[in-house]
Short mmCIF file of C-alpha atoms in Angstrom, two decimals:
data_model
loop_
_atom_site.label_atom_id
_atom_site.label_comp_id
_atom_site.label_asym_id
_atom_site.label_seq_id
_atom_site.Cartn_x
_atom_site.Cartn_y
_atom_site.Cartn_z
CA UNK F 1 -2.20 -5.47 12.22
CA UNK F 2 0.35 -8.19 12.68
CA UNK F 3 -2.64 -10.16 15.01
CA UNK F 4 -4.85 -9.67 11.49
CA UNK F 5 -2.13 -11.30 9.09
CA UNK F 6 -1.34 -14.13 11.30
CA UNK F 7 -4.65 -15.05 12.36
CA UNK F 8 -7.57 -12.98 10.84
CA UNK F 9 -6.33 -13.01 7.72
CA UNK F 10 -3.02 -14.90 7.21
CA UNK F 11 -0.63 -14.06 4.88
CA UNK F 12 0.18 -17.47 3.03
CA UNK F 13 1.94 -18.70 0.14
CA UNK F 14 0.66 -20.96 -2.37
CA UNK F 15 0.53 -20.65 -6.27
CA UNK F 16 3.58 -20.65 -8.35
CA UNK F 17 4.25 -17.00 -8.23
CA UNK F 18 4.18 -16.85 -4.57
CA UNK F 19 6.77 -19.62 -4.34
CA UNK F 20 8.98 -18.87 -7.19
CA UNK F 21 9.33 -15.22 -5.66
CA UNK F 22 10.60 -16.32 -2.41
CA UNK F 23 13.93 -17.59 -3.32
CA UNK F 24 14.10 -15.58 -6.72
CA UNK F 25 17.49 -13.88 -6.00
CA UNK F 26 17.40 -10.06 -6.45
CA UNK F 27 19.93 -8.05 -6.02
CA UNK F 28 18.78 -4.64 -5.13
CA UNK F 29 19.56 -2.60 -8.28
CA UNK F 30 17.70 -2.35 -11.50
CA UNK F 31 18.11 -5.06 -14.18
CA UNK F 32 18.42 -4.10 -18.02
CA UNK F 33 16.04 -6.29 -20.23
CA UNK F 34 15.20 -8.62 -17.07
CA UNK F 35 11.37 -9.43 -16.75
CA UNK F 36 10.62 -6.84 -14.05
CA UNK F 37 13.58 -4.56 -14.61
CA UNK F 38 12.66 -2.14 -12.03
CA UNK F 39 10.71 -3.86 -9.44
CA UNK F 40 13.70 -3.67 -7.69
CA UNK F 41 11.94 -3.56 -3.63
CA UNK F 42 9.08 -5.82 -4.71
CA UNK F 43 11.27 -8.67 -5.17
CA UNK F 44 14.11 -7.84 -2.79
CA UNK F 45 11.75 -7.66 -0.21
CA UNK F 46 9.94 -10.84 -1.08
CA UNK F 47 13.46 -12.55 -1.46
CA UNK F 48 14.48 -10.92 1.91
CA UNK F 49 11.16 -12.04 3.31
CA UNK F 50 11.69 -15.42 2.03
CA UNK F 51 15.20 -15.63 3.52
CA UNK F 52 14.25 -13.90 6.98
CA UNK F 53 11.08 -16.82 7.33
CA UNK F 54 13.63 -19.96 6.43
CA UNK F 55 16.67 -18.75 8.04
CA UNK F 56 15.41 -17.43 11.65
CA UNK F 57 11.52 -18.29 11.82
CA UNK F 58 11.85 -21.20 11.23
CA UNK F 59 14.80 -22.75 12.90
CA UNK F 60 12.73 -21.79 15.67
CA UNK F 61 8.83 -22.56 15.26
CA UNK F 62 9.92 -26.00 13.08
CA UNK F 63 7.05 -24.64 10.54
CA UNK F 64 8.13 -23.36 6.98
CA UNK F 65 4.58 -22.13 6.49
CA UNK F 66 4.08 -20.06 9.39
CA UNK F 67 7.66 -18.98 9.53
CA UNK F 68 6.17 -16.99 5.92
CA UNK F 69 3.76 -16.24 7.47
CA UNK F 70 4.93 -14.64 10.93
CA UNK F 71 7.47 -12.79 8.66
CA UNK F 72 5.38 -11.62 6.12
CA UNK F 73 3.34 -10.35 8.97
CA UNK F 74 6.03 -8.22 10.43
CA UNK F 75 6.69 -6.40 7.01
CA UNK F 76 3.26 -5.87 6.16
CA UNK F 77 1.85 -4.27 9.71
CA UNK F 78 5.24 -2.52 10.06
CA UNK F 79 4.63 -0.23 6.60
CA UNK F 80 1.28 -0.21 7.61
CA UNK F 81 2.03 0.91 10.96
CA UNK F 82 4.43 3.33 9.63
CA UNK F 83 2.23 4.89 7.33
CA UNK F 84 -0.45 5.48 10.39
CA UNK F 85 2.69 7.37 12.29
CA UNK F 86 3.52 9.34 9.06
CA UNK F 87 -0.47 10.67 9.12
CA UNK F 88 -0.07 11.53 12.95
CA UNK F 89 2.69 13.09 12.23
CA UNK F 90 1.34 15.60 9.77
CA UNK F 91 -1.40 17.05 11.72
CA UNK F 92 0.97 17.06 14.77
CA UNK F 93 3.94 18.76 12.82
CA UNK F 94 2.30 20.40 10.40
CA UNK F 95 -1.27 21.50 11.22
CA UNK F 96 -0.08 21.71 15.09
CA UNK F 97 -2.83 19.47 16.19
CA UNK F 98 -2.57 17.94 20.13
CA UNK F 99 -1.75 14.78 20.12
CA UNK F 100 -4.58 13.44 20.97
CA UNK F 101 -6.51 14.81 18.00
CA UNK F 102 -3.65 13.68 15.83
CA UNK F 103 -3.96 10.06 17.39
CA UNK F 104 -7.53 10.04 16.72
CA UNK F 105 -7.24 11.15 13.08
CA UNK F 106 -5.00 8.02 12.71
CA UNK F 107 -7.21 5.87 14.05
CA UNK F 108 -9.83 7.08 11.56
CA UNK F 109 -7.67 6.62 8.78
CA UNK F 110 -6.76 3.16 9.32
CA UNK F 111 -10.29 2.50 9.86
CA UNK F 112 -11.45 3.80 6.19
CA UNK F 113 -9.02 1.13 5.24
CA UNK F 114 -11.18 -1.11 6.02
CA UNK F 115 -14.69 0.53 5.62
CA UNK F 116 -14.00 1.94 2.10
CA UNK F 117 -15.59 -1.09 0.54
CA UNK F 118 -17.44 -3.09 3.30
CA UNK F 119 -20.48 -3.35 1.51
CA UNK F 120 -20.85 -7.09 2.33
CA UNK F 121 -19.47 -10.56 3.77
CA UNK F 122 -15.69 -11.06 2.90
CA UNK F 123 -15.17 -7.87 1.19
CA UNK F 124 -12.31 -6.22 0.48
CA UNK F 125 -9.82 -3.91 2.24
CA UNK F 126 -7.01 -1.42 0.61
CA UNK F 127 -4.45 -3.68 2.14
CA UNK F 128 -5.58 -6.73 0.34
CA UNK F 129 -3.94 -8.42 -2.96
CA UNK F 130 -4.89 -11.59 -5.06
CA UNK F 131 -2.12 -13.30 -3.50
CA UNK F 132 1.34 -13.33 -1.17
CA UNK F 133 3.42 -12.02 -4.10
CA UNK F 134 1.05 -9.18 -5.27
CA UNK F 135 1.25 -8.17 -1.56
CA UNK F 136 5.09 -7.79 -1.90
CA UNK F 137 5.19 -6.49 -5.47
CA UNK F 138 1.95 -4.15 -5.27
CA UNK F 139 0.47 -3.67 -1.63
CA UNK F 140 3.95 -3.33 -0.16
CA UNK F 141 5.26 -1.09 -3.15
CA UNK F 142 1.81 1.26 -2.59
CA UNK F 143 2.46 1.72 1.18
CA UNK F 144 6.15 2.33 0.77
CA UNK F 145 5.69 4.88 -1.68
CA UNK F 146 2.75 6.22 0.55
CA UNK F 147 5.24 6.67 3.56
CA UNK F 148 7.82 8.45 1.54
CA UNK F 149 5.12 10.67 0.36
CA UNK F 150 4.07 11.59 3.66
CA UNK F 151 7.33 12.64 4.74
CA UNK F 152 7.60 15.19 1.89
CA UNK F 153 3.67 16.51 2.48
CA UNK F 154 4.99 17.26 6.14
CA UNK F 155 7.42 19.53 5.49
CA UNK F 156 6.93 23.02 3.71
CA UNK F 157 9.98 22.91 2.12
CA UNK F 158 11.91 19.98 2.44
CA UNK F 159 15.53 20.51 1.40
CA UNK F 160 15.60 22.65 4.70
CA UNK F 161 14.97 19.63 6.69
CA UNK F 162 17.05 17.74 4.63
CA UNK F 163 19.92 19.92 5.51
CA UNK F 164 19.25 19.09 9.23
CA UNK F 165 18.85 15.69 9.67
CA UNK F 166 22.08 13.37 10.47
CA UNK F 167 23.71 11.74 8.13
CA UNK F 168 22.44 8.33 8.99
CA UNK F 169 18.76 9.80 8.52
CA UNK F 170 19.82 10.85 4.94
CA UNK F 171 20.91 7.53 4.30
CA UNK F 172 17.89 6.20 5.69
CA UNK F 173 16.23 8.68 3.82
CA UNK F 174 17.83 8.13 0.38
CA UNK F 175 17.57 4.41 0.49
CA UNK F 176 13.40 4.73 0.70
CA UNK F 177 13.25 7.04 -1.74
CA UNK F 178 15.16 4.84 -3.73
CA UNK F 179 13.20 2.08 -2.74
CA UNK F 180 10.04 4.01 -3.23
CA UNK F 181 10.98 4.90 -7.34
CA UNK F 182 12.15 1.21 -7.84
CA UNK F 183 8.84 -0.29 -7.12
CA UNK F 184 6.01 -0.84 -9.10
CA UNK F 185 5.04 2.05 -11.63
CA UNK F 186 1.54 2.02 -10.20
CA UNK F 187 2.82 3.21 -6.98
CA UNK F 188 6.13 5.22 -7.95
CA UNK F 189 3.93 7.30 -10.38
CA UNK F 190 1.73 8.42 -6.97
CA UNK F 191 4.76 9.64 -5.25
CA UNK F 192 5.99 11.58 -8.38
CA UNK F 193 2.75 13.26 -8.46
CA UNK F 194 3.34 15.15 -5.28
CA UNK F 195 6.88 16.00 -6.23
CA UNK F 196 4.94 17.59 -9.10
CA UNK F 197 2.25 19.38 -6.96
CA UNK F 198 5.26 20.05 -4.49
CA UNK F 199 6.58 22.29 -7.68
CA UNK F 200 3.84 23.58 -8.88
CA UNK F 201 3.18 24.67 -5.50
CA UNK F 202 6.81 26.72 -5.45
CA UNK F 203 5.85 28.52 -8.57
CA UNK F 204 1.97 29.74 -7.17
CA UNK F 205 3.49 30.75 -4.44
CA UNK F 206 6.23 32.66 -5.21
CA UNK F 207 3.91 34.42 -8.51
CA UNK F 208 1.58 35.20 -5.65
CA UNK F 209 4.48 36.90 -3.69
CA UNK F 210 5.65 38.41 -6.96
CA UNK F 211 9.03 37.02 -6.69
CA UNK F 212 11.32 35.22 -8.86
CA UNK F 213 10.35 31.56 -9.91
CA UNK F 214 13.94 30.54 -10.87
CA UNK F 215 15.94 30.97 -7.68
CA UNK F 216 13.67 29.38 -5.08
CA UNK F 217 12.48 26.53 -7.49
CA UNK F 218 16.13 25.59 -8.49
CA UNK F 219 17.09 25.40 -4.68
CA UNK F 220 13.91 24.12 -3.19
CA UNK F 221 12.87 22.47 -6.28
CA UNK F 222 15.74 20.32 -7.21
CA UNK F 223 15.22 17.47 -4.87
CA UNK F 224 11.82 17.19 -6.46
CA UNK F 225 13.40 17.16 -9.93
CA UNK F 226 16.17 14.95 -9.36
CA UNK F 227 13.56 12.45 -8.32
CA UNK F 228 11.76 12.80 -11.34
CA UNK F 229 14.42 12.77 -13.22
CA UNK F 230 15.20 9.27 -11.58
CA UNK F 231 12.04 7.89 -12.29
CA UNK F 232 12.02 8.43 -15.35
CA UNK F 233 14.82 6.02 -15.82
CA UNK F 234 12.98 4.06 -14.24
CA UNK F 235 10.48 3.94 -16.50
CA UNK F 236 12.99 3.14 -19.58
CA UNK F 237 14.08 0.54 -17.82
CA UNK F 238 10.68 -1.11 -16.84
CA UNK F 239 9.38 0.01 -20.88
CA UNK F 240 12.17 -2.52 -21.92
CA UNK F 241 11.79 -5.26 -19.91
CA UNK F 242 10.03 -8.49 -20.89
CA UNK F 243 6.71 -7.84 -19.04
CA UNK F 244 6.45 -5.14 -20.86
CA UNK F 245 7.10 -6.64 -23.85
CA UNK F 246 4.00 -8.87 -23.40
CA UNK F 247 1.86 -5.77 -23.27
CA UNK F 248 3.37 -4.71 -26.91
CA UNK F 249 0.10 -5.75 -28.80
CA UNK F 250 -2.85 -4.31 -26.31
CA UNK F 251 -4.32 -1.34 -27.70
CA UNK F 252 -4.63 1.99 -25.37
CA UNK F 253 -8.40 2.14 -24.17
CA UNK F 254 -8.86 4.79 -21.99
CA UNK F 255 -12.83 4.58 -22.46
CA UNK F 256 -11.73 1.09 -20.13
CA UNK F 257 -9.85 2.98 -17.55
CA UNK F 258 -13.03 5.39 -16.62
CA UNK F 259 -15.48 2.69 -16.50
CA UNK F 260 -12.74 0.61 -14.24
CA UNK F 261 -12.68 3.61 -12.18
CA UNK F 262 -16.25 4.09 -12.34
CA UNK F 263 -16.63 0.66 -11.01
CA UNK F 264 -14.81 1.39 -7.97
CA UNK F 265 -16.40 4.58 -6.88
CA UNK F 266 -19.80 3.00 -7.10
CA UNK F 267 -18.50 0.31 -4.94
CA UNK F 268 -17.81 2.25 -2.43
CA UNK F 269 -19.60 1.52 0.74
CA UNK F 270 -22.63 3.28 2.18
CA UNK F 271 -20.99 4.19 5.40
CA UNK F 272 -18.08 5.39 3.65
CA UNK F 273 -20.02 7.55 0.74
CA UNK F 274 -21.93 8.79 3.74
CA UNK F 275 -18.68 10.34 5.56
CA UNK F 276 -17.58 11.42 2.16
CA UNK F 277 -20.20 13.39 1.33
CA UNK F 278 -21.45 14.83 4.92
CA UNK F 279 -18.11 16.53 5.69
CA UNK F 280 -17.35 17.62 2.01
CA UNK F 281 -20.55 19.34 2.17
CA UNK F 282 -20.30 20.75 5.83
CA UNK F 283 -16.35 22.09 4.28
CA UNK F 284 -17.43 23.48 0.85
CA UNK F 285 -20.71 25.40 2.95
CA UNK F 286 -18.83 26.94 6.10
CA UNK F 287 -15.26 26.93 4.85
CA UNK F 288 -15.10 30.51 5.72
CA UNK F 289 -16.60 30.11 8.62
CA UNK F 290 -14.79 27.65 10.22
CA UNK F 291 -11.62 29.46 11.97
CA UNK F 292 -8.70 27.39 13.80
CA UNK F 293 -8.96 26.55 17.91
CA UNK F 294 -6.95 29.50 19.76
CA UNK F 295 -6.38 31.63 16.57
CA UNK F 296 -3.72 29.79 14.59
CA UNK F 297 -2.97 30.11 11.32
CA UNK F 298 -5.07 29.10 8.72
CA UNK F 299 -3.08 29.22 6.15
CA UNK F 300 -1.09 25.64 6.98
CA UNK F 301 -5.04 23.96 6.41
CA UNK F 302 -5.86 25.65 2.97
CA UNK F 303 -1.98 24.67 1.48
CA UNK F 304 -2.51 21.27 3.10
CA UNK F 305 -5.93 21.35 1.46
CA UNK F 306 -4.93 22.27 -1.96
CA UNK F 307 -2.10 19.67 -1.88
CA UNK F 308 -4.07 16.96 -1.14
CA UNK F 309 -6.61 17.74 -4.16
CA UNK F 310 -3.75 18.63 -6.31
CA UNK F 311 -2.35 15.21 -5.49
CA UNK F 312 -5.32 13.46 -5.94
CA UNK F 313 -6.26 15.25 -9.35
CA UNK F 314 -2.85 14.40 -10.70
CA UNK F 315 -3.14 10.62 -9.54
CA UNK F 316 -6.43 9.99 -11.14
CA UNK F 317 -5.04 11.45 -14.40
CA UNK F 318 -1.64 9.23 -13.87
CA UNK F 319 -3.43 5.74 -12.97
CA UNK F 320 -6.18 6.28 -15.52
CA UNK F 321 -3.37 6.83 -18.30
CA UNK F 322 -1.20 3.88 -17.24
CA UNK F 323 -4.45 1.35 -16.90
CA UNK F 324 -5.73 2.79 -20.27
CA UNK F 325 -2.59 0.17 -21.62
CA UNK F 326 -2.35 -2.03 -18.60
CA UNK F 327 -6.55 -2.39 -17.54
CA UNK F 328 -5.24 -2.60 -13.78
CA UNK F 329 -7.36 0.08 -12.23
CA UNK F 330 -9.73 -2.05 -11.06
CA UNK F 331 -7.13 -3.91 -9.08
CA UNK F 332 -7.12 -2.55 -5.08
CA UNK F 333 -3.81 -3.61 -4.99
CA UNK F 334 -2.73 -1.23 -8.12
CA UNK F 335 -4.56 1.50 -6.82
CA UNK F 336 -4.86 1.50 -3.55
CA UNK F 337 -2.33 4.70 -3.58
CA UNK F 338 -5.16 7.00 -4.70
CA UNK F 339 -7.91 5.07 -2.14
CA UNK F 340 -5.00 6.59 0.60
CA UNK F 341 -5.03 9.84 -0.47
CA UNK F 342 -8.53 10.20 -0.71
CA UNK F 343 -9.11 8.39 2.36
CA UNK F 344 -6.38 11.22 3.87
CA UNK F 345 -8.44 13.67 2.09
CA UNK F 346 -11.68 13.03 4.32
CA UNK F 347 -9.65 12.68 7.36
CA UNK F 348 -8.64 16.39 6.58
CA UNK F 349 -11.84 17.47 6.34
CA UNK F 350 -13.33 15.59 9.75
CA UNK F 351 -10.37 17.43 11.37
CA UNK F 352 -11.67 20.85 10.06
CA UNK F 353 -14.77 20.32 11.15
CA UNK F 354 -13.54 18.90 14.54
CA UNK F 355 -11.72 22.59 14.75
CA UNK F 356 -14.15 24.71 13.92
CA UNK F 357 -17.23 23.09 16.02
CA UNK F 358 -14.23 23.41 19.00
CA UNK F 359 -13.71 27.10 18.23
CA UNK F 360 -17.30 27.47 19.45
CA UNK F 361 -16.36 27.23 22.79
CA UNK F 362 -16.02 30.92 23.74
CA UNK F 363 -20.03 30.87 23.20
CA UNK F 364 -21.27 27.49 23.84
CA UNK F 365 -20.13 26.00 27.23
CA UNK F 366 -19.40 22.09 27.32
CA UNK F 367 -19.07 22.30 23.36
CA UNK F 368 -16.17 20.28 23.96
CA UNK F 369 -17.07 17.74 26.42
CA UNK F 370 -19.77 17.02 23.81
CA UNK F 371 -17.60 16.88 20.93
CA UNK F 372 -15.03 14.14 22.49
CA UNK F 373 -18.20 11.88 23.86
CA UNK F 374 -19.62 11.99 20.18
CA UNK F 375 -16.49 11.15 18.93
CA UNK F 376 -16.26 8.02 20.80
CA UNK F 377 -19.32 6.94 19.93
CA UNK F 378 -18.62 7.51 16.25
CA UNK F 379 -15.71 5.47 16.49
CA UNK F 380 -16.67 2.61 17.90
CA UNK F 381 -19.91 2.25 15.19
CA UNK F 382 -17.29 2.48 12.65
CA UNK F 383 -15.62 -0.28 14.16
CA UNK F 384 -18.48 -2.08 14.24
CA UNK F 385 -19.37 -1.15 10.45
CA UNK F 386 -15.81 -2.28 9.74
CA UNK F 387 -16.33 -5.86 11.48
CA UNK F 388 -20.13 -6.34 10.47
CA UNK F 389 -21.44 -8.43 9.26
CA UNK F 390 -19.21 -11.61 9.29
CA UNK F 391 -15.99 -10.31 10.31
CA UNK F 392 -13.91 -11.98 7.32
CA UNK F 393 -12.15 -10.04 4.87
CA UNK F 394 -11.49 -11.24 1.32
CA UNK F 395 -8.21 -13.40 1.88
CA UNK F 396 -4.71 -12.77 -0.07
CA UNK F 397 -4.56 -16.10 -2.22
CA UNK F 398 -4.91 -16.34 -5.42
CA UNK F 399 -9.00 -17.41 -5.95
CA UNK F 400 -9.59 -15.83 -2.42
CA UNK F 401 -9.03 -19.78 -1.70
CA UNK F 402 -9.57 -20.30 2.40
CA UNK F 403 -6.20 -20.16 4.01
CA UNK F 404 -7.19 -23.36 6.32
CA UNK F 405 -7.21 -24.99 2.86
CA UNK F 406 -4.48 -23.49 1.85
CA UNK F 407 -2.52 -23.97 4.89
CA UNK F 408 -3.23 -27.68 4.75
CA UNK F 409 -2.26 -28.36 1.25
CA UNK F 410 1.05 -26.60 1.83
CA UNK F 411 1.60 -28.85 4.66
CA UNK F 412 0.92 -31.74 2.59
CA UNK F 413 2.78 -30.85 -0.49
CA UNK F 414 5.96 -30.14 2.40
CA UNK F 415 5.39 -33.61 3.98
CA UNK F 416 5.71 -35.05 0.66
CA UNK F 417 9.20 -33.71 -0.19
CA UNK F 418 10.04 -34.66 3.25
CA UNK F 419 9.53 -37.87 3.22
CA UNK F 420 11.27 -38.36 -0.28
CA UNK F 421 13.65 -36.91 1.26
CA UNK F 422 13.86 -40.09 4.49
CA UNK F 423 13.35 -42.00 2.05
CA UNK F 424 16.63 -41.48 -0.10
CA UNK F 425 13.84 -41.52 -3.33
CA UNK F 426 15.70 -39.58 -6.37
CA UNK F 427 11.95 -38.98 -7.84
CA UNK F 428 8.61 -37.22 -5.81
CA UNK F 429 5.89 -38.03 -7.54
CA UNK F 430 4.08 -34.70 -5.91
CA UNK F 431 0.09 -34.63 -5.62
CA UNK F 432 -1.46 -31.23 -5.87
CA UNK F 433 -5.09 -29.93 -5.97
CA UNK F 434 -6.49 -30.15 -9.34
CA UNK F 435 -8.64 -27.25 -9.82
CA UNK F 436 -9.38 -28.09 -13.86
CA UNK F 437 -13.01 -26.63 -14.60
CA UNK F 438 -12.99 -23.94 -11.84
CA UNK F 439 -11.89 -20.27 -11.52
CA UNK F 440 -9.05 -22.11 -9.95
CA UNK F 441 -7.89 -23.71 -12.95
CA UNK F 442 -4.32 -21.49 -13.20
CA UNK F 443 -3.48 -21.60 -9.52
CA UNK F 444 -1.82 -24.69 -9.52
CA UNK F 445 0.10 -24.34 -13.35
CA UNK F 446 3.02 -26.40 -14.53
CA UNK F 447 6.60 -26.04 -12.99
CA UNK F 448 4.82 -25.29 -9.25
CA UNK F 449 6.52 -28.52 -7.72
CA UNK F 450 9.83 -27.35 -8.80
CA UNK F 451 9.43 -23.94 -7.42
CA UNK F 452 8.33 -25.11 -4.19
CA UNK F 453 11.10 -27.17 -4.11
CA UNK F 454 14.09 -24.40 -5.07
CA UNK F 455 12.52 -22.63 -2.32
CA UNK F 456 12.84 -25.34 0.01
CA UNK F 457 15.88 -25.81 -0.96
CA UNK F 458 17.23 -22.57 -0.91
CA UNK F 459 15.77 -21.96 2.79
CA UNK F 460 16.78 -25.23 4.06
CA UNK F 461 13.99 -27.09 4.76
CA UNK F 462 15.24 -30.25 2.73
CA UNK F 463 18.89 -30.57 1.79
CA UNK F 464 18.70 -31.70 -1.63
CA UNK F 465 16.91 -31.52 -4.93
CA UNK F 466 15.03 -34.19 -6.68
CA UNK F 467 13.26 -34.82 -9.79
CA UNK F 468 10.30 -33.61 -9.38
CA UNK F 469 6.26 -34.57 -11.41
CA UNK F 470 3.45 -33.16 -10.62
CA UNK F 471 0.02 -34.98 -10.15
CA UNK F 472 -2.74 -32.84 -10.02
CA UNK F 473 -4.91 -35.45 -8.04
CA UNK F 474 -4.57 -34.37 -4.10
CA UNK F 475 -7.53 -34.20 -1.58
CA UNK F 476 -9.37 -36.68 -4.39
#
């Protein structure tokens, strides 16, 4: 992944948001009345990014740019990567898979990533954003929240696990969870909707054993409710912030939010659907058929099961409320949470299939040899579904704008305050692209010369400000 964000696809900065956001100083708590009063790892992250790239990179490399880039990079491929582990981990831990099953199921979940909507040249992928700081503030928020999520799906009752791990793993711990609630409501919202499934789940289960509700929901539902609880002041906060604010006057239309969502599903791409709808059906027609490998219990797949559709229920309802006043939906980036789950969903169901056509063996000889050759084959055509027909994937700049362009108009706009810089000038007179008359048109908006050059400034690239005016006349 960190090969695909320096090279494939780089991860580059370029309109005013991306730049402003890179020195913006944050400090990691929320902010009463502030803009984004609660987007508290968005924008410590991009700030910590920011700081990491100017400070270390590139003292080293001699390239602001790619020093953004490179650490960018890192962040991005390391949630990813992290969230890949989490999903190994849960059919290792918690449906007691080998690990080489387990491996494999991660491999096919990072590849429906990617496949979800390759329905043509330089489509999309759920790890994509309109540009660097949407990938901070939305992508990043969505994976981290993801992660967290995982964690708690892996453990049948997590305040026993809690009460085992170290204290510097509850620290750990806390501070993601944290993290994870102080994001982006988009995202935070997903992870509360397992802590609700989580409880709802307590109560079935303990009506179903005929037991009291209170006791066992108070003690292994509280860390579920505390986070709630939190999150919900989270959402005061963000309600009275200025963005917000700007979203007083929009009317609620959740007739919007279904055909957003509608618009998505219908986008999905053939090979995709395909997978979708083959092992939903083989699941739904020989569920009770299909019986563990060597007799284990079955009753870790169906809770696993009904979890995951809980979750994804309750994050449909969620996202299609929130985008009924904010008409995000149809934004990957807002919600690529419930793309994950269903995408975790399918994996589920290969890996029941995979089970059951391997508990065959007693009667059919080689069943398995068969099985792991298939496999492979299936693999590498959705590989080659996922890299067909071009190879490109929509880039994350604002305007899906090339990053060799972008990369070379950076460099030019950098060269400029450089060389005001040699030359002692107290004015740069700074050309930038004019993109008047195209879908462009915003990318390049007023103030953009004076946030590139606080964050210059701030990362020490040039050692002192200057007036700064743009002209919107460069590459003419």
């Amino acid at each position: 992944m960190y090969i695909f964000y320096t090279k494939i696809s780089p991860l580059i900065p370029y309109d005013n948001d991306d730049w402003y956001y890179l020195s913006y100083i944050r400090i990691p708590f929320p902010l009463w009345k502030a803009w984004n009063p609660a987007k508290v790892f968005p924008e410590f992250m991009t700030m910590l990014g920011g700081y990491l790239a100017g400070t270390i990179v590139y003292p080293i490399i001699h390239d602001y740019i790619a020093a953004i880039t490179i650490t960018s990079a890192v962040i991005l491929a390391g949630l990813i990567t992290s969230l890949c582990i989490c999903v190994e981990l849960l059919f290792e831990k918690k449906m007691n898979a080998s690990i080489f099953l387990s491996t494999a199921m991660e491999v096919l979940f990072l590849m429906l990533c990617f496949l979800i909507y390759r329905n043509k040249p330089n489509s999309q992928h759920l790890f994509a954003a309109a540009d660097l700081n949407c990938v901070y503030g939305y992508t990043m928020s969505g994976l981290l929240n993801m992660i967290v999520a995982m964690i708690f799906l892996r453990y049948e009752c997590f305040i026993d696990s809690w009460r085992q791990y170290s204290s510097v793993k509850k620290i750990c711990m806390g501070v993601m969870v944290y993290f994870a609630v102080f994001s982006n409501l988009f995202h935070s919202g997903i992870f509360i909707c397992l802590c609700i499934v989580n409880i709802l789940g307590i109560c079935f289960h303990e009506l179903y054993s005929r037991r009291g509700i209170w006791k066992r929901l108070i003690t292994n539902g509280m860390p579920y409710v505390i986070i709630i609880l939190v999150w919900i002041v989270s959402v005061v906060f963000e309600a009275c912030g200025g963005r917000a604010g700007s979203y007083a006057d929009t009317h609620i239309d959740i007739l919007l939010s279904f055909r957003q969502l509608k618009a998505l599903l219908m986008a999905f791409s053939k090979p995709y659907l395909f997978i979708l709808l083959i092992f939903l059906t083989i699941n739904l027609t020989v569920f009770k058929k299909i019986r563990s490998l060597e007799n284990r219990d079955i009753s870790a797949q169906i809770t696993l099961c009904g979890k995951l559709i809980g979750w994804l229920f309750f994050s449909a309802i969620y996202l299609l409320a929130l985008c009924s006043k904010i008409a995000y939906l149809s934004r990957l980036d807002a919600s690529i949470g419930l793309w994950l789950i269903l995408n975790l969903l399918i994996v589920f169901l290969v890996y029941r299939t995979i089970l059951g056509i391997l508990s065959l063996d007693w009667k059919i000889k080689g069943i398995r040899k068969v099985v792991y050759i298939f496999g492979a084959v299936c693999y590498i055509l959705l590989f080659v579904l996922c890299v067909y027909p071009d190879g490109h994937y929509q880039e994350s700049i604002m305007g899906n704008e090339q990053y060799q362009t972008a990369f070379a108009v950076n460099k030019g706009i950098i060269e400029q305050f450089l060389k005001a810089e040699e030359e002692n000038a107290d004015v740069v007179y700074l050309h930038i692209p004019d993109y008047a008359g195209t879908q462009l048109e915003n990318l390049m908006n007023e103030g953009i010369g004076n946030s590139i050059q606080d964050t210059l400034f701030a990362h020490g690239v040039i050692r002192k400000k200057i007036k700064v005016v743009d002209i919107k006349d460069f590459g003419k």
